[in-house]
XYZ file of C-alpha atoms in Angstrom:
575
model
C -38.510 -50.464 14.073
C -38.070 -47.325 11.412
C -39.649 -44.814 13.540
C -37.997 -45.929 16.624
C -34.382 -45.210 13.991
C -36.072 -41.771 13.093
C -36.805 -40.923 16.640
C -33.169 -41.637 17.708
C -31.145 -39.693 14.831
C -33.240 -36.671 15.783
C -32.498 -37.405 19.274
C -28.851 -37.376 18.298
C -29.273 -34.113 16.659
C -28.774 -35.970 13.166
C -31.398 -34.364 11.077
C -30.374 -34.892 7.387
C -30.465 -38.442 8.904
C -33.940 -38.463 10.287
C -34.841 -37.123 6.797
C -33.599 -39.487 4.530
C -35.536 -42.507 6.810
C -38.807 -40.350 7.061
C -39.323 -40.287 3.993
C -38.540 -44.118 3.332
C -41.276 -44.229 5.908
C -43.972 -42.222 4.699
C -43.153 -43.767 1.138
C -44.563 -46.840 2.309
C -47.528 -45.200 4.093
C -51.443 -46.295 3.585
C -52.146 -42.963 6.087
C -50.318 -40.053 7.471
C -51.447 -40.704 11.139
C -50.484 -38.503 14.127
C -47.346 -40.224 14.898
C -45.885 -39.443 11.484
C -46.529 -36.413 11.780
C -44.898 -35.292 15.093
C -41.619 -37.102 13.003
C -42.631 -34.401 10.077
C -42.340 -31.526 12.202
C -39.926 -32.028 14.242
C -37.740 -32.707 11.038
C -39.207 -30.049 9.523
C -38.303 -27.809 13.069
C -34.601 -29.090 12.335
C -34.275 -28.320 9.034
C -35.891 -24.483 9.732
C -38.745 -25.162 7.473
C -41.529 -23.705 9.760
C -43.983 -23.889 6.885
C -43.604 -27.400 6.903
C -43.479 -27.740 9.947
C -46.837 -25.881 10.936
C -48.672 -28.333 7.858
C -47.117 -31.296 9.618
C -49.034 -30.112 12.694
C -52.211 -29.067 10.936
C -52.570 -33.014 9.569
C -51.456 -34.520 12.363
C -54.723 -32.861 14.056
C -56.671 -33.843 11.517
C -56.166 -37.451 12.045
C -56.265 -36.835 15.924
C -57.205 -34.091 17.631
C -56.464 -34.887 20.688
C -52.674 -35.560 20.879
C -50.968 -33.635 23.461
C -47.730 -34.116 21.876
C -48.878 -32.382 18.463
C -50.145 -29.465 21.063
C -46.857 -29.039 22.639
C -45.176 -28.974 19.421
C -48.266 -25.888 18.095
C -47.124 -24.025 21.195
C -43.241 -24.326 20.495
C -44.105 -23.027 16.795
C -46.188 -20.381 17.763
C -43.514 -19.333 20.882
C -41.293 -16.501 18.806
C -44.707 -14.397 17.095
C -47.413 -15.250 19.110
C -46.785 -16.409 23.540
C -50.069 -15.757 24.786
C -51.070 -18.907 22.046
C -48.333 -20.607 22.764
C -49.301 -20.921 26.048
C -52.936 -21.879 25.326
C -51.393 -24.840 23.100
C -49.404 -25.819 26.332
C -52.488 -25.783 28.440
C -54.660 -27.325 25.913
C -51.571 -30.317 25.691
C -51.891 -30.603 29.542
C -55.818 -30.913 29.719
C -55.048 -33.952 26.958
C -51.800 -36.026 28.786
C -51.837 -38.949 30.440
C -48.305 -39.137 30.860
C -46.995 -38.146 34.534
C -43.022 -37.295 33.575
C -44.780 -35.403 30.390
C -47.220 -33.710 32.444
C -44.230 -32.712 34.750
C -42.497 -30.883 31.377
C -45.496 -28.731 30.396
C -46.875 -27.477 33.450
C -42.544 -26.416 33.944
C -42.870 -25.156 29.841
C -46.039 -23.092 31.519
C -44.217 -21.872 34.188
C -41.289 -20.175 32.440
C -43.644 -18.758 29.571
C -45.660 -16.956 32.315
C -42.563 -15.952 33.851
C -40.252 -15.202 31.007
C -43.559 -12.998 28.616
C -45.842 -12.160 31.971
C -48.164 -14.049 30.899
C -51.644 -13.967 33.257
C -54.384 -15.687 31.069
C -57.447 -16.207 33.468
C -59.997 -19.223 33.694
C -63.521 -18.320 31.083
C -66.504 -17.858 32.825
C -69.397 -19.698 30.969
C -72.515 -17.934 31.276
C -75.743 -20.370 30.407
C -79.345 -18.709 29.583
C -80.925 -21.512 30.808
C -84.848 -21.812 28.964
C -85.038 -24.560 27.380
C -85.918 -28.381 28.920
C -83.349 -29.199 31.484
C -81.887 -31.967 29.214
C -80.513 -29.611 27.116
C -78.787 -27.772 29.654
C -77.640 -30.947 31.181
C -75.814 -32.038 27.398
C -74.981 -28.639 27.304
C -72.441 -28.894 31.015
C -71.167 -32.361 29.899
C -70.040 -31.004 26.931
C -67.902 -28.506 28.412
C -66.637 -30.712 30.937
C -65.924 -33.069 28.346
C -63.802 -31.324 26.179
C -62.706 -28.232 28.962
C -59.934 -28.644 31.753
C -61.982 -27.823 35.495
C -59.280 -25.647 36.080
C -60.223 -23.054 33.126
C -63.460 -22.347 33.758
C -66.467 -21.735 35.759
C -70.150 -21.998 34.668
C -72.784 -19.636 35.711
C -76.199 -21.201 35.194
C -79.044 -18.082 34.556
C -82.738 -19.453 34.839
C -85.906 -17.100 34.793
C -86.723 -19.573 37.639
C -89.905 -21.075 36.210
C -88.192 -24.372 36.249
C -88.369 -25.433 39.686
C -85.930 -28.554 38.199
C -82.835 -26.187 37.516
C -82.162 -25.086 41.123
C -82.520 -28.669 42.378
C -79.811 -29.764 39.758
C -77.629 -26.832 40.094
C -77.777 -27.966 43.642
C -76.399 -31.064 43.135
C -73.217 -29.617 40.519
C -70.089 -28.824 42.442
C -68.683 -27.037 39.521
C -72.014 -25.098 38.581
C -72.944 -21.847 40.165
C -76.931 -21.130 39.571
C -78.533 -17.611 40.185
C -82.607 -17.088 39.302
C -82.699 -13.490 36.617
C -86.583 -12.432 36.334
C -85.807 -11.450 32.816
C -87.964 -13.265 29.975
C -85.531 -12.068 27.478
C -81.895 -13.400 29.235
C -81.210 -10.855 31.700
C -77.717 -11.600 32.051
C -75.977 -8.515 32.976
C -76.346 -8.614 36.475
C -75.478 -11.941 37.566
C -72.206 -11.175 35.055
C -71.557 -8.571 37.259
C -71.989 -9.787 40.455
C -70.407 -13.341 39.799
C -67.722 -12.411 37.703
C -64.326 -11.519 38.345
C -63.073 -8.120 36.742
C -60.812 -9.452 34.028
C -62.281 -12.283 33.665
C -62.597 -13.617 29.679
C -66.989 -14.556 29.212
C -68.001 -17.452 26.777
C -71.936 -16.520 26.609
C -74.031 -19.544 25.612
C -77.145 -20.847 24.656
C -78.476 -23.709 26.539
C -79.013 -26.122 23.064
C -74.875 -25.311 22.814
C -72.946 -28.731 22.377
C -68.948 -28.425 22.381
C -67.454 -30.684 20.627
C -63.577 -31.563 21.122
C -61.593 -28.683 21.063
C -64.344 -25.594 20.173
C -63.437 -23.380 22.840
C -60.036 -23.289 22.844
C -59.846 -22.948 19.142
C -62.336 -19.544 20.693
C -59.311 -18.600 23.245
C -56.970 -18.880 20.335
C -59.050 -16.477 18.301
C -59.648 -14.518 21.049
C -56.124 -13.699 21.550
C -54.475 -14.292 18.407
C -54.211 -10.112 17.885
C -54.438 -7.660 20.745
C -57.384 -5.983 18.834
C -59.782 -8.099 18.751
C -62.706 -7.978 21.477
C -64.541 -11.088 20.816
C -64.851 -14.202 18.856
C -67.441 -16.300 18.004
C -68.076 -20.204 16.521
C -69.791 -21.644 13.572
C -72.149 -23.942 14.046
C -74.379 -26.341 12.087
C -77.573 -24.001 12.337
C -76.827 -20.999 10.279
C -78.212 -18.151 12.826
C -76.045 -14.454 12.162
C -74.385 -16.431 8.960
C -72.412 -18.653 11.123
C -73.302 -21.667 9.236
C -70.223 -23.790 9.021
C -69.084 -24.452 5.188
C -69.769 -27.967 4.550
C -71.766 -28.487 7.625
C -75.031 -29.836 5.755
C -72.993 -32.362 4.534
C -71.885 -34.040 7.522
C -72.955 -37.672 8.321
C -71.858 -36.987 12.206
C -71.290 -33.519 13.598
C -69.061 -34.072 16.385
C -66.461 -36.040 13.608
C -67.149 -32.311 11.504
C -65.882 -31.133 14.618
C -63.051 -32.343 15.420
C -62.007 -32.326 11.961
C -63.352 -28.311 11.274
C -61.971 -27.714 15.589
C -57.384 -27.520 13.578
C -55.168 -24.864 12.672
C -56.419 -23.339 9.771
C -53.844 -20.979 7.968
C -56.556 -18.192 8.106
C -59.891 -19.143 9.594
C -60.883 -15.774 10.973
C -63.429 -13.281 9.799
C -64.228 -9.589 10.628
C -67.488 -9.345 12.050
C -69.898 -6.732 13.124
C -71.098 -8.504 16.275
C -71.108 -12.061 16.982
C -74.424 -14.845 17.605
C -75.040 -15.050 21.186
C -75.707 -18.390 20.233
C -72.028 -18.473 21.354
C -69.575 -15.795 21.743
C -66.564 -15.032 23.265
C -65.207 -11.657 25.001
C -62.255 -10.562 26.443
C -62.287 -9.667 29.830
C -60.759 -6.202 29.837
C -62.845 -5.563 26.429
C -65.795 -7.204 28.534
C -65.006 -4.623 31.683
C -64.244 -1.319 28.538
C -67.464 -1.885 27.330
C -69.526 -1.763 30.563
C -70.665 -5.696 29.263
C -74.179 -6.288 28.010
C -77.386 -4.243 27.936
C -80.342 -6.091 28.835
C -82.754 -3.485 27.812
C -82.322 -4.581 24.257
C -82.968 -8.432 24.728
C -82.748 -10.134 22.284
C -80.853 -7.659 20.032
C -78.117 -7.303 23.045
C -75.457 -8.786 21.194
C -75.779 -6.742 18.111
C -75.409 -3.564 20.346
C -72.859 -4.861 21.954
C -70.678 -5.693 19.336
C -71.253 -2.431 17.450
C -70.165 -1.545 21.165
C -66.948 -3.307 21.017
C -66.217 -1.352 17.750
C -66.440 1.316 19.135
C -63.922 0.832 21.693
C -61.637 0.208 18.472
C -62.181 -3.585 19.100
C -62.788 -5.881 16.476
C -65.451 -8.843 16.624
C -63.960 -12.076 14.914
C -65.600 -15.229 13.833
C -63.603 -18.252 14.204
C -64.029 -20.792 11.549
C -61.838 -23.623 12.917
C -64.239 -23.857 15.869
C -67.110 -25.419 15.306
C -70.002 -25.900 17.684
C -73.692 -27.948 17.827
C -76.393 -26.327 18.236
C -79.008 -28.595 19.181
C -82.370 -27.056 18.085
C -82.899 -25.540 14.744
C -84.521 -22.460 15.423
C -83.595 -20.359 18.075
C -87.649 -19.013 19.019
C -89.557 -21.916 18.528
C -92.089 -21.092 20.437
C -93.188 -17.262 20.922
C -96.022 -16.082 21.889
C -97.616 -12.490 20.870
C -96.061 -11.063 23.501
C -92.197 -12.357 22.800
C -92.694 -11.596 18.893
C -93.869 -7.877 20.209
C -90.950 -7.447 22.845
C -89.175 -8.390 19.890
C -90.047 -5.590 18.034
C -89.938 -2.609 20.739
C -86.451 -4.090 20.607
C -85.410 -4.008 17.341
C -86.998 -0.354 17.410
C -84.727 0.872 19.860
C -81.747 -1.012 18.552
C -82.454 1.027 15.328
C -82.956 4.384 17.157
C -79.414 4.066 18.961
C -77.870 3.470 16.202
C -79.488 5.819 13.549
C -79.976 2.630 11.051
C -81.891 0.162 10.348
C -79.544 -2.427 12.006
C -81.773 -5.475 10.553
C -81.205 -4.408 7.202
C -77.833 -2.983 7.038
C -75.885 -5.950 9.155
C -76.024 -8.856 6.549
C -73.388 -9.790 4.440
C -74.008 -11.545 0.380
C -71.922 -13.577 -0.080
C -72.735 -14.473 -3.465
C -71.397 -11.149 -5.302
C -67.666 -12.259 -3.879
C -68.097 -15.336 -4.738
C -67.865 -14.509 -8.445
C -64.267 -13.638 -7.370
C -61.247 -16.102 -8.954
C -58.164 -14.914 -6.967
C -55.497 -16.471 -4.492
C -56.322 -15.517 -0.988
C -53.174 -14.251 -0.647
C -53.599 -11.577 -3.128
C -53.976 -8.022 -2.086
C -56.757 -7.047 -3.948
C -58.237 -3.170 -3.806
C -61.809 -3.813 -3.266
C -64.555 -1.432 -3.193
C -68.675 -1.329 -2.023
C -71.097 0.568 -3.075
C -74.206 0.658 -0.456
C -71.864 -1.146 1.513
C -74.375 -0.760 5.012
C -73.020 -1.021 8.286
C -69.466 -3.345 6.115
C -70.402 -6.474 6.844
C -69.703 -7.504 3.722
C -65.704 -5.675 3.720
C -65.273 -7.438 7.526
C -66.156 -11.038 5.143
C -63.872 -10.144 1.925
C -61.156 -9.426 4.202
C -61.393 -13.065 5.695
C -61.522 -14.447 2.016
C -58.737 -12.148 1.382
C -56.885 -11.207 4.399
C -54.550 -9.086 2.478
C -57.572 -6.787 0.561
C -57.700 -3.463 1.535
C -61.698 -2.508 1.389
C -63.376 0.328 1.582
C -67.221 1.613 1.002
C -69.727 4.309 0.170
C -72.792 4.283 1.813
C -75.904 7.318 2.269
C -76.726 6.064 6.116
C -75.260 8.139 8.465
C -75.532 5.677 11.283
C -74.788 2.804 8.770
C -71.595 4.235 7.054
C -70.316 5.323 10.862
C -70.201 1.655 11.645
C -68.793 0.218 8.640
C -66.196 3.120 9.228
C -64.839 0.305 11.883
C -64.160 -2.664 8.632
C -62.234 -0.269 5.985
C -62.353 3.361 4.851
C -65.691 4.047 4.389
C -67.190 7.212 3.010
C -70.254 8.429 3.713
C -72.507 9.867 0.687
C -74.354 10.007 -2.452
C -71.798 8.386 -5.209
C -74.234 9.899 -7.770
C -73.736 13.416 -5.942
C -69.769 12.970 -4.408
C -66.449 12.857 -6.184
C -63.838 9.973 -5.251
C -61.097 10.795 -3.459
C -59.078 7.169 -4.797
C -56.552 7.616 -7.856
C -57.740 6.240 -10.794
C -56.520 2.639 -11.824
C -56.892 2.105 -8.153
C -59.608 -1.437 -7.567
C -59.767 -4.957 -8.357
C -63.401 -4.784 -7.705
C -65.993 -2.940 -7.316
C -69.079 -4.458 -5.875
C -72.787 -3.194 -5.832
C -75.621 -5.225 -4.592
C -78.922 -4.198 -5.528
C -77.905 -1.107 -5.882
C -77.768 0.262 -9.563
C -81.970 0.568 -9.603
C -82.013 3.452 -6.537
C -80.335 5.600 -8.751
C -81.672 8.338 -10.690
C -78.748 7.521 -13.473
C -76.885 4.328 -13.152
C -74.764 4.431 -16.803
C -73.586 7.571 -15.320
C -72.484 6.243 -12.007
C -71.021 2.888 -13.978
C -68.682 5.251 -16.105
C -67.575 7.214 -12.720
C -66.548 4.354 -11.268
C -64.863 2.811 -14.512
C -62.061 5.331 -14.087
C -61.171 4.003 -10.882
C -60.663 0.116 -11.367
C -57.869 -0.826 -13.219
C -57.372 -2.308 -16.614
C -58.980 -5.750 -16.529
C -60.754 -4.868 -13.726
C -64.312 -6.058 -12.584
C -68.220 -5.107 -11.582
C -69.647 -7.284 -9.493
C -73.298 -6.619 -9.801
C -76.911 -7.388 -8.718
C -80.130 -6.558 -10.237
C -84.055 -7.337 -9.960
C -85.727 -8.746 -12.842
C -88.996 -6.849 -14.030
C -89.589 -9.499 -15.920
C -90.213 -12.190 -13.116
C -93.448 -13.899 -13.031
C -94.756 -12.109 -9.620
C -94.503 -8.320 -11.769
C -95.667 -9.981 -14.767
C -98.685 -12.343 -13.793
C -100.205 -9.426 -11.859
C -99.616 -6.665 -14.695
C -101.645 -9.125 -17.071
C -104.378 -11.395 -15.351
C -105.830 -8.380 -12.862
C -104.144 -4.571 -14.260
C -101.771 -4.876 -11.117
C -98.538 -3.540 -10.266
C -98.208 -2.650 -6.447
C -95.475 -1.024 -4.819
C -94.450 -2.710 -1.865
C -91.191 -2.037 1.173
C -88.901 -4.740 -0.223
C -88.538 -7.161 -3.498
C -88.232 -6.235 -7.523
C -91.064 -3.652 -6.915
C -89.853 -1.744 -3.426
C -91.113 1.500 -3.910
C -87.576 2.732 -2.998
C -86.266 1.780 -7.184
C -86.237 4.282 -9.279
C -85.135 2.826 -12.712
C -86.492 -1.252 -13.763
C -85.121 -3.393 -15.805
C -85.087 -6.509 -17.665
C -82.432 -9.082 -18.081
C -82.183 -7.342 -21.755
C -81.764 -3.810 -20.402
C -79.036 -5.381 -17.997
C -76.822 -6.283 -20.233
C -77.579 -3.399 -22.383
C -76.548 -0.687 -19.510
C -73.462 -2.431 -19.447
C -72.434 -2.426 -22.213
C -72.972 1.383 -22.499
C -71.192 1.875 -19.741
C -68.019 0.781 -21.215
C -67.527 -3.058 -20.158
C -67.280 -6.494 -20.842
C -69.875 -8.863 -19.630
C -67.889 -11.841 -18.235
C -69.992 -13.334 -15.806
C -73.848 -13.751 -15.804
C -76.628 -15.378 -13.872
C -80.066 -15.436 -11.437
C -81.568 -15.992 -8.326
C -84.653 -17.554 -8.509
C -85.404 -17.751 -4.978
C -87.898 -20.666 -4.963
C -88.109 -22.050 -1.806
C -89.876 -18.079 -1.454
C -91.559 -17.707 -4.960
C -92.549 -20.566 -6.758
C -95.084 -20.224 -9.568
C -98.170 -22.978 -9.213
C -99.949 -25.232 -11.617
C -102.304 -22.130 -13.490
C -99.148 -19.995 -13.177
C -97.066 -22.291 -15.070
C -99.053 -22.717 -17.715
C -99.999 -19.353 -18.389
C -95.856 -18.843 -18.373
C -95.448 -21.501 -21.052
C -97.869 -19.111 -22.815
C -96.086 -16.510 -22.683
C -92.591 -18.125 -23.620
C -93.941 -19.658 -26.315
C -94.668 -16.145 -27.583
C -90.545 -15.146 -28.099
C -88.367 -15.428 -30.029
C -86.551 -17.861 -28.446
C -89.050 -19.662 -26.305
C -87.917 -19.948 -22.565
C -88.911 -19.315 -19.341
C -86.061 -18.491 -17.459
C -86.658 -14.763 -17.743
C -89.745 -15.036 -16.056
C -88.421 -17.105 -13.284
C -84.977 -15.178 -12.740
C -86.187 -13.297 -9.707
C -82.620 -10.975 -9.441
C -80.085 -11.275 -11.940
C -76.200 -11.191 -10.597
C -73.069 -10.359 -13.576
C -68.906 -10.095 -13.560
C -68.081 -7.261 -15.695
C -64.762 -6.590 -17.093
C -63.225 -3.262 -17.683
């Protein structure tokens, strides 16, 4: 009865009475459900409180992500500033609506939007490269059917033709196009060119992908969030290309996790250099401008396409509120020597094309920005020295949408790519004059940079002038006292330089933990946070080494094995 009285008050336009009744209703609630959310959002709308309306819709969809009335309300909320997203919300409401009268009303709202705002959102071509057992592909297609309306998409399955079961199964499907491409590494460009209508959006989907409720809807919402968004990708339960969903390791049910993830977020987006081919949605107009995928680059075609999207002036955006399950823990579980050789050749061609080691420069370390303790709305100025292709700059903008990001990178090819993520200079930090004014940056990040410099202290002092008072340096440096360096030196008189790691042959300075602290103090900083990575998953002392470390620790003034187990020190220092 109380809910009906609230609805009646809203229907009569008496928002204050509805608010009074709603507050009484909510005071006795054990659970804030989707019905309450609808009333709360309606009252918020009536009071002109858009923040309340948005929060009510978010909480309601968290309770029931299939409530069509909430998608209608989300469409109303978004309409003034984002008519394309509003249209998508009404379309999604129509997918879930089973009330004939309401369906007619939603269809009418869609027609009005299309006419008033000249909106045309074409269906999506979903392209699946089928190389897994057929059962995986069946599950993938089933999930598409369960979570999307038939009129909003078309499905193209591409295989290499080696398994006749694919063709037989596809012939029995009314909504699946099937084509064989004689390419062992995912020849998708030609099939897409043959079957896709020009301008149609494309979702490239792995054959072991299983869509959770509203996953494709939120990908499309991300794509149409801004005109400059060219491609969008999802998060998953497998950490391919650093797109692992936060908290997924603790999820008891991945599909329930997806339902709780695939809802409105305040700012769910993170700019990327490229997006994993596991699930990447490309706007049709952008796909046409870039010329599509380059199959000659095999498994690296998505890295290449992502960079070409940036070169055209668009963005690659990770949508953290779109979760898709991956059935396999590794995309390449069965690789023979020929396949590995082909991958190495494709990687070499990619590096030659873009003028840098793409694999090395594409990574974004999250441990250093995790030291930042600021509100997400804070308008920060952040500089990264050695920014590579700018992946970390994009990550920081995802965490702090109001941040302005800058970089310095010595490799010309990498710097050219990074320039799409922020204001980036190409040059040697030890030799160049920095153009930024003094007292400008809140944070300067240097991940494994200082050990490569001839005079780290001079660089730290130079950067100090551009830091605000109270600003911070965030840095990491390898530990020369790590047991993998010390024990071979003591036992066998060996000190072998390598291509990477602590004894990387490009390192010109070497430090222990104590010497790093001395460097920080000499450079005019106050150490505020100090920690280390041991990387036990890749280097764990054996029983004999443990005994030797016990002996060495006993010789120290303050007995501890920590200095021998710290592979890399991480710190934050204040100006």
